[in-house]
PDB file of C-alpha atoms in Angstrom:
ATOM      1  CA  GLU A 578     -14.621  14.018   0.798  1.00  0.00           C
ATOM      2  CA  ALA A 579     -11.948  14.167  -1.953  1.00  0.00           C
ATOM      3  CA  GLY A 580      -9.649  10.987  -1.509  1.00  0.00           C
ATOM      4  CA  VAL A 581      -5.742  11.355  -2.552  1.00  0.00           C
ATOM      5  CA  VAL A 582      -5.320  12.759  -5.562  1.00  0.00           C
ATOM      6  CA  GLN A 583      -2.181  11.755  -7.623  1.00  0.00           C
ATOM      7  CA  SER A 584      -0.671  12.959 -11.241  1.00  0.00           C
ATOM      8  CA  PRO A 585      -0.068  12.025 -13.657  1.00  0.00           C
ATOM      9  CA  ARG A 586      -1.532   9.112 -13.703  1.00  0.00           C
ATOM     10  CA  TYR A 587       0.710   7.074 -16.385  1.00  0.00           C
ATOM     11  CA  LYS A 588       4.742   8.262 -17.138  1.00  0.00           C
ATOM     12  CA  ILE A 589       6.776   6.865 -19.832  1.00  0.00           C
ATOM     13  CA  ILE A 590      10.123   8.220 -19.917  1.00  0.00           C
ATOM     14  CA  GLU A 591      13.672   7.445 -21.400  1.00  0.00           C
ATOM     15  CA  LYS A 592      16.346   6.310 -19.343  1.00  0.00           C
ATOM     16  CA  LYS A 593      18.548   9.302 -17.835  1.00  0.00           C
ATOM     17  CA  GLN A 594      15.651  11.839 -17.874  1.00  0.00           C
ATOM     18  CA  PRO A 595      14.000  13.254 -14.850  1.00  0.00           C
ATOM     19  CA  VAL A 596      10.362  12.851 -13.979  1.00  0.00           C
ATOM     20  CA  ALA A 597       8.378  14.159 -11.066  1.00  0.00           C
ATOM     21  CA  PHE A 598       5.114  12.696  -9.005  1.00  0.00           C
ATOM     22  CA  TRP A 599       2.838  15.012  -7.466  1.00  0.00           C
ATOM     23  CA  CYS A 600       0.546  14.085  -4.933  1.00  0.00           C
ATOM     24  CA  ASN A 601      -2.142  15.936  -2.579  1.00  0.00           C
ATOM     25  CA  PRO A 602      -3.587  14.577   0.401  1.00  0.00           C
ATOM     26  CA  ILE A 603      -6.598  14.311   2.119  1.00  0.00           C
ATOM     27  CA  SER A 604      -7.870  17.719   3.719  1.00  0.00           C
ATOM     28  CA  GLY A 605      -6.698  17.571   7.375  1.00  0.00           C
ATOM     29  CA  HIS A 606      -4.317  14.659   6.817  1.00  0.00           C
ATOM     30  CA  ASN A 607      -0.864  15.708   8.367  1.00  0.00           C
ATOM     31  CA  THR A 608       0.966  12.493   7.784  1.00  0.00           C
ATOM     32  CA  LEU A 609       1.795  11.939   3.957  1.00  0.00           C
ATOM     33  CA  TYR A 610       3.576   8.692   2.412  1.00  0.00           C
ATOM     34  CA  TRP A 611       5.191   7.628  -0.448  1.00  0.00           C
ATOM     35  CA  TYR A 612       5.358   4.035  -1.357  1.00  0.00           C
ATOM     36  CA  ARG A 613       6.837   2.131  -4.435  1.00  0.00           C
ATOM     37  CA  GLN A 614       5.094  -1.028  -6.096  1.00  0.00           C
ATOM     38  CA  ASN A 615       6.890  -3.171  -8.132  1.00  0.00           C
ATOM     39  CA  LEU A 616       4.763  -5.893 -10.325  1.00  0.00           C
ATOM     40  CA  GLY A 617       3.719  -8.320  -8.891  1.00  0.00           C
ATOM     41  CA  GLN A 618       4.815  -7.291  -5.515  1.00  0.00           C
ATOM     42  CA  GLY A 619       3.432  -5.300  -2.163  1.00  0.00           C
ATOM     43  CA  PRO A 620       4.434  -1.357  -1.597  1.00  0.00           C
ATOM     44  CA  GLU A 621       7.532  -0.500   0.477  1.00  0.00           C
ATOM     45  CA  LEU A 622       7.501   2.908   1.828  1.00  0.00           C
ATOM     46  CA  LEU A 623      10.074   5.421   0.342  1.00  0.00           C
ATOM     47  CA  ILE A 624       8.996   8.178   2.649  1.00  0.00           C
ATOM     48  CA  ARG A 625       7.155   9.554   5.725  1.00  0.00           C
ATOM     49  CA  TYR A 626       6.408  12.927   6.507  1.00  0.00           C
ATOM     50  CA  GLU A 627       4.585  14.481   9.177  1.00  0.00           C
ATOM     51  CA  ASN A 628       3.617  17.930   8.255  1.00  0.00           C
ATOM     52  CA  GLU A 629       6.624  19.125   6.501  1.00  0.00           C
ATOM     53  CA  GLU A 630       9.228  17.047   8.011  1.00  0.00           C
ATOM     54  CA  ALA A 631      10.425  13.876   6.678  1.00  0.00           C
ATOM     55  CA  VAL A 632      10.722  11.145   9.539  1.00  0.00           C
ATOM     56  CA  ASP A 633      11.391   8.319   7.918  1.00  0.00           C
ATOM     57  CA  ASP A 634      13.454   8.367   4.484  1.00  0.00           C
ATOM     58  CA  SER A 635      15.358   5.388   5.414  1.00  0.00           C
ATOM     59  CA  GLN A 636      14.465   3.692   1.981  1.00  0.00           C
ATOM     60  CA  LEU A 637      14.470   6.596  -0.356  1.00  0.00           C
ATOM     61  CA  PRO A 638      17.562   6.039  -2.829  1.00  0.00           C
ATOM     62  CA  LYS A 639      18.712   9.502  -2.402  1.00  0.00           C
ATOM     63  CA  ASP A 640      21.361   9.319  -4.955  1.00  0.00           C
ATOM     64  CA  ARG A 641      18.401   9.984  -7.341  1.00  0.00           C
ATOM     65  CA  PHE A 642      15.364  10.194  -5.805  1.00  0.00           C
ATOM     66  CA  SER A 643      14.298  13.512  -3.762  1.00  0.00           C
ATOM     67  CA  ALA A 644      10.793  14.656  -2.424  1.00  0.00           C
ATOM     68  CA  GLU A 645       9.631  17.825  -0.869  1.00  0.00           C
ATOM     69  CA  ARG A 646       6.278  18.339   0.903  1.00  0.00           C
ATOM     70  CA  LEU A 647       6.284  22.388   1.411  1.00  0.00           C
ATOM     71  CA  LYS A 648       3.542  24.069   3.419  1.00  0.00           C
ATOM     72  CA  GLY A 649       2.787  20.135   4.751  1.00  0.00           C
ATOM     73  CA  VAL A 650       0.396  19.951   2.349  1.00  0.00           C
ATOM     74  CA  ASP A 651       1.146  18.962  -1.460  1.00  0.00           C
ATOM     75  CA  SER A 652       4.302  17.040  -2.097  1.00  0.00           C
ATOM     76  CA  THR A 653       6.692  16.096  -4.723  1.00  0.00           C
ATOM     77  CA  LEU A 654       8.738  13.093  -5.471  1.00  0.00           C
ATOM     78  CA  LYS A 655      11.446  13.440  -7.916  1.00  0.00           C
ATOM     79  CA  ILE A 656      13.534  11.262  -9.952  1.00  0.00           C
ATOM     80  CA  GLN A 657      16.554  12.531 -11.630  1.00  0.00           C
ATOM     81  CA  PRO A 658      18.119  10.461 -13.765  1.00  0.00           C
ATOM     82  CA  ALA A 659      15.970   7.496 -14.130  1.00  0.00           C
ATOM     83  CA  GLU A 660      17.073   3.977 -14.189  1.00  0.00           C
ATOM     84  CA  LEU A 661      15.410   1.196 -15.803  1.00  0.00           C
ATOM     85  CA  GLY A 662      14.819  -0.366 -12.623  1.00  0.00           C
ATOM     86  CA  ASP A 663      12.451   2.328 -11.315  1.00  0.00           C
ATOM     87  CA  SER A 664       9.427   1.195 -13.565  1.00  0.00           C
ATOM     88  CA  ALA A 665       7.179   0.863 -11.260  1.00  0.00           C
ATOM     89  CA  VAL A 666       3.713   2.326  -9.681  1.00  0.00           C
ATOM     90  CA  TYR A 667       4.086   5.284  -7.418  1.00  0.00           C
ATOM     91  CA  LEU A 668       1.544   5.309  -4.856  1.00  0.00           C
ATOM     92  CA  CYS A 669       1.096   7.926  -2.155  1.00  0.00           C
ATOM     93  CA  ALA A 670      -1.021   7.877   0.702  1.00  0.00           C
ATOM     94  CA  SER A 671      -2.507  10.141   3.652  1.00  0.00           C
ATOM     95  CA  SER A 672      -3.485   9.774   7.475  1.00  0.00           C
ATOM     96  CA  THR A 673      -4.030  11.842  10.074  1.00  0.00           C
ATOM     97  CA  ARG A 674      -1.366  12.204  12.768  1.00  0.00           C
ATOM     98  CA  THR A 675      -3.096   9.985  15.444  1.00  0.00           C
ATOM     99  CA  ALA A 676      -5.014   7.433  13.094  1.00  0.00           C
ATOM    100  CA  TYR A 677      -4.521   3.872  11.954  1.00  0.00           C
ATOM    101  CA  GLU A 678      -5.641   3.839   8.547  1.00  0.00           C
ATOM    102  CA  GLN A 679      -3.724   5.268   5.416  1.00  0.00           C
ATOM    103  CA  TYR A 680      -5.694   6.238   2.340  1.00  0.00           C
ATOM    104  CA  PHE A 681      -4.218   5.892  -0.864  1.00  0.00           C
ATOM    105  CA  GLY A 682      -4.112   7.522  -3.991  1.00  0.00           C
ATOM    106  CA  PRO A 683      -4.622   5.472  -7.578  1.00  0.00           C
ATOM    107  CA  GLY A 684      -0.930   5.898  -8.116  1.00  0.00           C
ATOM    108  CA  THR A 685       1.373   6.805 -10.824  1.00  0.00           C
ATOM    109  CA  ARG A 686       2.587   4.369 -13.468  1.00  0.00           C
ATOM    110  CA  LEU A 687       5.851   5.230 -14.282  1.00  0.00           C
ATOM    111  CA  THR A 688       7.582   3.154 -17.700  1.00  0.00           C
ATOM    112  CA  VAL A 689      11.155   3.874 -17.959  1.00  0.00           C
ATOM    113  CA  THR A 690      12.690   2.609 -21.251  1.00  0.00           C
TER     114      THR A 690
ATOM    115  CA  LYS B 267      12.681  -6.750   9.926  1.00  0.00           C
ATOM    116  CA  GLN B 268       9.241  -7.526  10.019  1.00  0.00           C
ATOM    117  CA  GLU B 269       8.497  -9.874   6.441  1.00  0.00           C
ATOM    118  CA  VAL B 270       4.876 -10.247   5.357  1.00  0.00           C
ATOM    119  CA  THR B 271       4.154 -13.334   3.217  1.00  0.00           C
ATOM    120  CA  GLN B 272       0.840 -14.379   1.703  1.00  0.00           C
ATOM    121  CA  ILE B 273       0.621 -17.820   0.186  1.00  0.00           C
ATOM    122  CA  PRO B 274      -0.809 -18.565  -2.586  1.00  0.00           C
ATOM    123  CA  ALA B 275       0.306 -15.502  -4.551  1.00  0.00           C
ATOM    124  CA  ALA B 276      -3.080 -16.277  -7.340  1.00  0.00           C
ATOM    125  CA  LEU B 277      -5.805 -18.157  -6.714  1.00  0.00           C
ATOM    126  CA  SER B 278      -8.919 -19.386  -9.143  1.00  0.00           C
ATOM    127  CA  VAL B 279     -12.486 -20.466  -7.721  1.00  0.00           C
ATOM    128  CA  PRO B 280     -15.806 -20.804  -9.324  1.00  0.00           C
ATOM    129  CA  GLU B 281     -18.700 -18.107  -8.309  1.00  0.00           C
ATOM    130  CA  GLY B 282     -20.460 -19.203  -5.005  1.00  0.00           C
ATOM    131  CA  GLU B 283     -17.235 -20.512  -3.553  1.00  0.00           C
ATOM    132  CA  ASN B 284     -15.674 -19.408  -0.016  1.00  0.00           C
ATOM    133  CA  LEU B 285     -12.590 -17.884  -0.542  1.00  0.00           C
ATOM    134  CA  VAL B 286      -9.458 -18.215   2.173  1.00  0.00           C
ATOM    135  CA  LEU B 287      -6.763 -15.774   2.220  1.00  0.00           C
ATOM    136  CA  ASN B 288      -3.590 -16.168   3.930  1.00  0.00           C
ATOM    137  CA  CYS B 289      -1.047 -14.088   5.465  1.00  0.00           C
ATOM    138  CA  SER B 290       1.982 -14.558   7.965  1.00  0.00           C
ATOM    139  CA  PHE B 291       4.561 -12.267   9.690  1.00  0.00           C
ATOM    140  CA  THR B 292       7.533 -12.664  11.602  1.00  0.00           C
ATOM    141  CA  ASP B 293       7.374 -10.394  13.809  1.00  0.00           C
ATOM    142  CA  SER B 294       4.404 -10.528  16.474  1.00  0.00           C
ATOM    143  CA  ALA B 295       5.315  -6.860  17.944  1.00  0.00           C
ATOM    144  CA  ILE B 296       2.361  -5.065  15.908  1.00  0.00           C
ATOM    145  CA  TYR B 297      -0.154  -2.508  16.446  1.00  0.00           C
ATOM    146  CA  ASN B 298      -2.948  -3.700  13.802  1.00  0.00           C
ATOM    147  CA  LEU B 299      -3.487  -6.059  10.625  1.00  0.00           C
ATOM    148  CA  GLN B 300      -4.747  -4.428   7.666  1.00  0.00           C
ATOM    149  CA  TRP B 301      -6.336  -6.300   4.225  1.00  0.00           C
ATOM    150  CA  PHE B 302      -6.716  -4.329   1.404  1.00  0.00           C
ATOM    151  CA  ARG B 303      -8.078  -4.900  -1.954  1.00  0.00           C
ATOM    152  CA  GLN B 304      -6.011  -3.660  -5.255  1.00  0.00           C
ATOM    153  CA  ASP B 305      -7.890  -3.521  -8.964  1.00  0.00           C
ATOM    154  CA  PRO B 306      -6.083  -3.535 -11.649  1.00  0.00           C
ATOM    155  CA  GLY B 307      -4.323   0.247 -12.360  1.00  0.00           C
ATOM    156  CA  LYS B 308      -5.973   1.027  -9.028  1.00  0.00           C
ATOM    157  CA  GLY B 309      -5.052   2.554  -5.470  1.00  0.00           C
ATOM    158  CA  LEU B 310      -5.389   0.476  -2.537  1.00  0.00           C
ATOM    159  CA  THR B 311      -8.690  -0.106  -0.550  1.00  0.00           C
ATOM    160  CA  SER B 312      -8.889  -0.863   3.152  1.00  0.00           C
ATOM    161  CA  LEU B 313     -11.024  -3.430   3.895  1.00  0.00           C
ATOM    162  CA  LEU B 314     -10.527  -4.569   7.285  1.00  0.00           C
ATOM    163  CA  LEU B 315      -8.240  -3.443   9.783  1.00  0.00           C
ATOM    164  CA  ILE B 316      -7.678  -5.608  13.248  1.00  0.00           C
ATOM    165  CA  GLN B 317      -6.011  -4.125  16.592  1.00  0.00           C
ATOM    166  CA  SER B 318      -3.442  -6.392  18.249  1.00  0.00           C
ATOM    167  CA  SER B 319      -5.832  -6.684  20.871  1.00  0.00           C
ATOM    168  CA  GLN B 320      -8.536  -7.941  18.585  1.00  0.00           C
ATOM    169  CA  ARG B 321      -8.958 -11.852  17.306  1.00  0.00           C
ATOM    170  CA  GLU B 322     -11.377 -11.345  14.326  1.00  0.00           C
ATOM    171  CA  GLN B 323     -13.072  -8.136  12.452  1.00  0.00           C
ATOM    172  CA  THR B 324     -16.338  -8.888  10.148  1.00  0.00           C
ATOM    173  CA  SER B 325     -17.533  -6.513   7.486  1.00  0.00           C
ATOM    174  CA  GLY B 326     -20.363  -8.252   5.221  1.00  0.00           C
ATOM    175  CA  ARG B 327     -19.296 -11.074   3.644  1.00  0.00           C
ATOM    176  CA  LEU B 328     -15.880 -10.769   4.920  1.00  0.00           C
ATOM    177  CA  ASN B 329     -13.768 -12.008   7.735  1.00  0.00           C
ATOM    178  CA  ALA B 330     -10.570 -11.496   9.307  1.00  0.00           C
ATOM    179  CA  SER B 331      -8.963 -13.486  11.959  1.00  0.00           C
ATOM    180  CA  LEU B 332      -5.857 -12.551  13.471  1.00  0.00           C
ATOM    181  CA  ASP B 333      -3.334 -14.931  15.479  1.00  0.00           C
ATOM    182  CA  LYS B 334      -0.803 -12.710  16.755  1.00  0.00           C
ATOM    183  CA  SER B 335       1.384 -15.374  18.810  1.00  0.00           C
ATOM    184  CA  SER B 336       1.768 -17.588  15.732  1.00  0.00           C
ATOM    185  CA  GLY B 337       1.948 -14.544  13.152  1.00  0.00           C
ATOM    186  CA  ARG B 338      -1.284 -15.027  10.891  1.00  0.00           C
ATOM    187  CA  SER B 339      -4.237 -13.724   9.840  1.00  0.00           C
ATOM    188  CA  THR B 340      -6.759 -15.012   7.378  1.00  0.00           C
ATOM    189  CA  LEU B 341      -9.153 -13.260   5.418  1.00  0.00           C
ATOM    190  CA  TYR B 342     -12.357 -15.104   4.479  1.00  0.00           C
ATOM    191  CA  ILE B 343     -14.587 -14.074   1.825  1.00  0.00           C
ATOM    192  CA  ALA B 344     -18.150 -15.899   1.723  1.00  0.00           C
ATOM    193  CA  ALA B 345     -19.919 -16.694  -1.461  1.00  0.00           C
ATOM    194  CA  SER B 346     -17.635 -15.255  -3.894  1.00  0.00           C
ATOM    195  CA  GLN B 347     -19.074 -12.946  -6.517  1.00  0.00           C
ATOM    196  CA  PRO B 348     -17.328 -12.109  -9.970  1.00  0.00           C
ATOM    197  CA  GLY B 349     -16.778  -8.552  -9.272  1.00  0.00           C
ATOM    198  CA  ASP B 350     -14.903 -10.052  -6.030  1.00  0.00           C
ATOM    199  CA  SER B 351     -11.898 -10.791  -8.561  1.00  0.00           C
ATOM    200  CA  ALA B 352      -8.942  -8.336  -7.363  1.00  0.00           C
ATOM    201  CA  THR B 353      -5.456  -8.635  -5.611  1.00  0.00           C
ATOM    202  CA  TYR B 354      -5.669  -8.786  -2.011  1.00  0.00           C
ATOM    203  CA  LEU B 355      -2.970  -7.383   0.512  1.00  0.00           C
ATOM    204  CA  CYS B 356      -2.350  -7.476   3.923  1.00  0.00           C
ATOM    205  CA  ALA B 357      -0.025  -5.193   6.306  1.00  0.00           C
ATOM    206  CA  VAL B 358       0.890  -4.920   9.656  1.00  0.00           C
ATOM    207  CA  LYS B 359       1.612  -2.197  11.135  1.00  0.00           C
ATOM    208  CA  ALA B 360       4.657  -1.878  13.540  1.00  0.00           C
ATOM    209  CA  ALA B 361       6.534   1.106  15.249  1.00  0.00           C
ATOM    210  CA  GLY B 362       6.778   4.335  13.465  1.00  0.00           C
ATOM    211  CA  ASN B 363       3.480   3.828  11.934  1.00  0.00           C
ATOM    212  CA  LYS B 364       5.394   2.113   9.139  1.00  0.00           C
ATOM    213  CA  LEU B 365       3.126  -0.732   7.172  1.00  0.00           C
ATOM    214  CA  THR B 366       4.763  -3.785   6.403  1.00  0.00           C
ATOM    215  CA  PHE B 367       2.667  -5.278   3.140  1.00  0.00           C
ATOM    216  CA  GLY B 368       2.970  -8.954   1.697  1.00  0.00           C
ATOM    217  CA  GLY B 369       2.978  -9.826  -1.817  1.00  0.00           C
ATOM    218  CA  GLY B 370      -0.575 -10.117  -2.422  1.00  0.00           C
ATOM    219  CA  THR B 371      -2.625 -12.530  -3.640  1.00  0.00           C
ATOM    220  CA  ARG B 372      -4.439 -12.216  -6.812  1.00  0.00           C
ATOM    221  CA  VAL B 373      -7.982 -14.046  -7.201  1.00  0.00           C
ATOM    222  CA  LEU B 374      -9.874 -14.690  -9.743  1.00  0.00           C
ATOM    223  CA  VAL B 375     -13.789 -15.748  -9.354  1.00  0.00           C
ATOM    224  CA  LYS B 376     -15.367 -17.419 -12.326  1.00  0.00           C
ATOM    225  CA  PRO B 377     -18.814 -17.104 -13.363  1.00  0.00           C
TER     226      PRO B 377
END
């Protein structure tokens, strides 16, 4: 069974530029999560989807971050414009609706210069 | 607001020694607690999941205990090996299917 797929794995951009991350969850997983992990810290939830619906986006900085999950499968997280403080690893995870366990992708390491 | 703390932030032990990693959380109203391993540049791999009704969970050389009333969990790794070097994260799940993570303990096992 294929795991959670994320791309790109690494991204370096200048501040004020836009950037997008893509996630393909495990087949059949209805719930999708985006986390941000700063260096030396644990991941923090940005947004959670149940199918196409964003059911928890309370931690998403909505002035510059946006996300979508069309057709309830793949998801894209966008930052526009990026700031120096956005440098972090962005992790995607998925789970079945009722399962306890979340499965994580390898993450995208973003560096904003 | 749930807060999860892991102490120490880093740990170095000689090969063969047992590892003891600590995790504490402030709100005991949790569904479960999960221990993860994270290798450099990689995502998180789930090691053990303890339901709120359980006291411990074991998998091979790994044993995790949970004391919900005191807000503590401990991960024991027996007879450590250099391949155990990684960052270990604990996370608690509460209402809304939300995981709250600790900052992790970075472990180095020296050959």
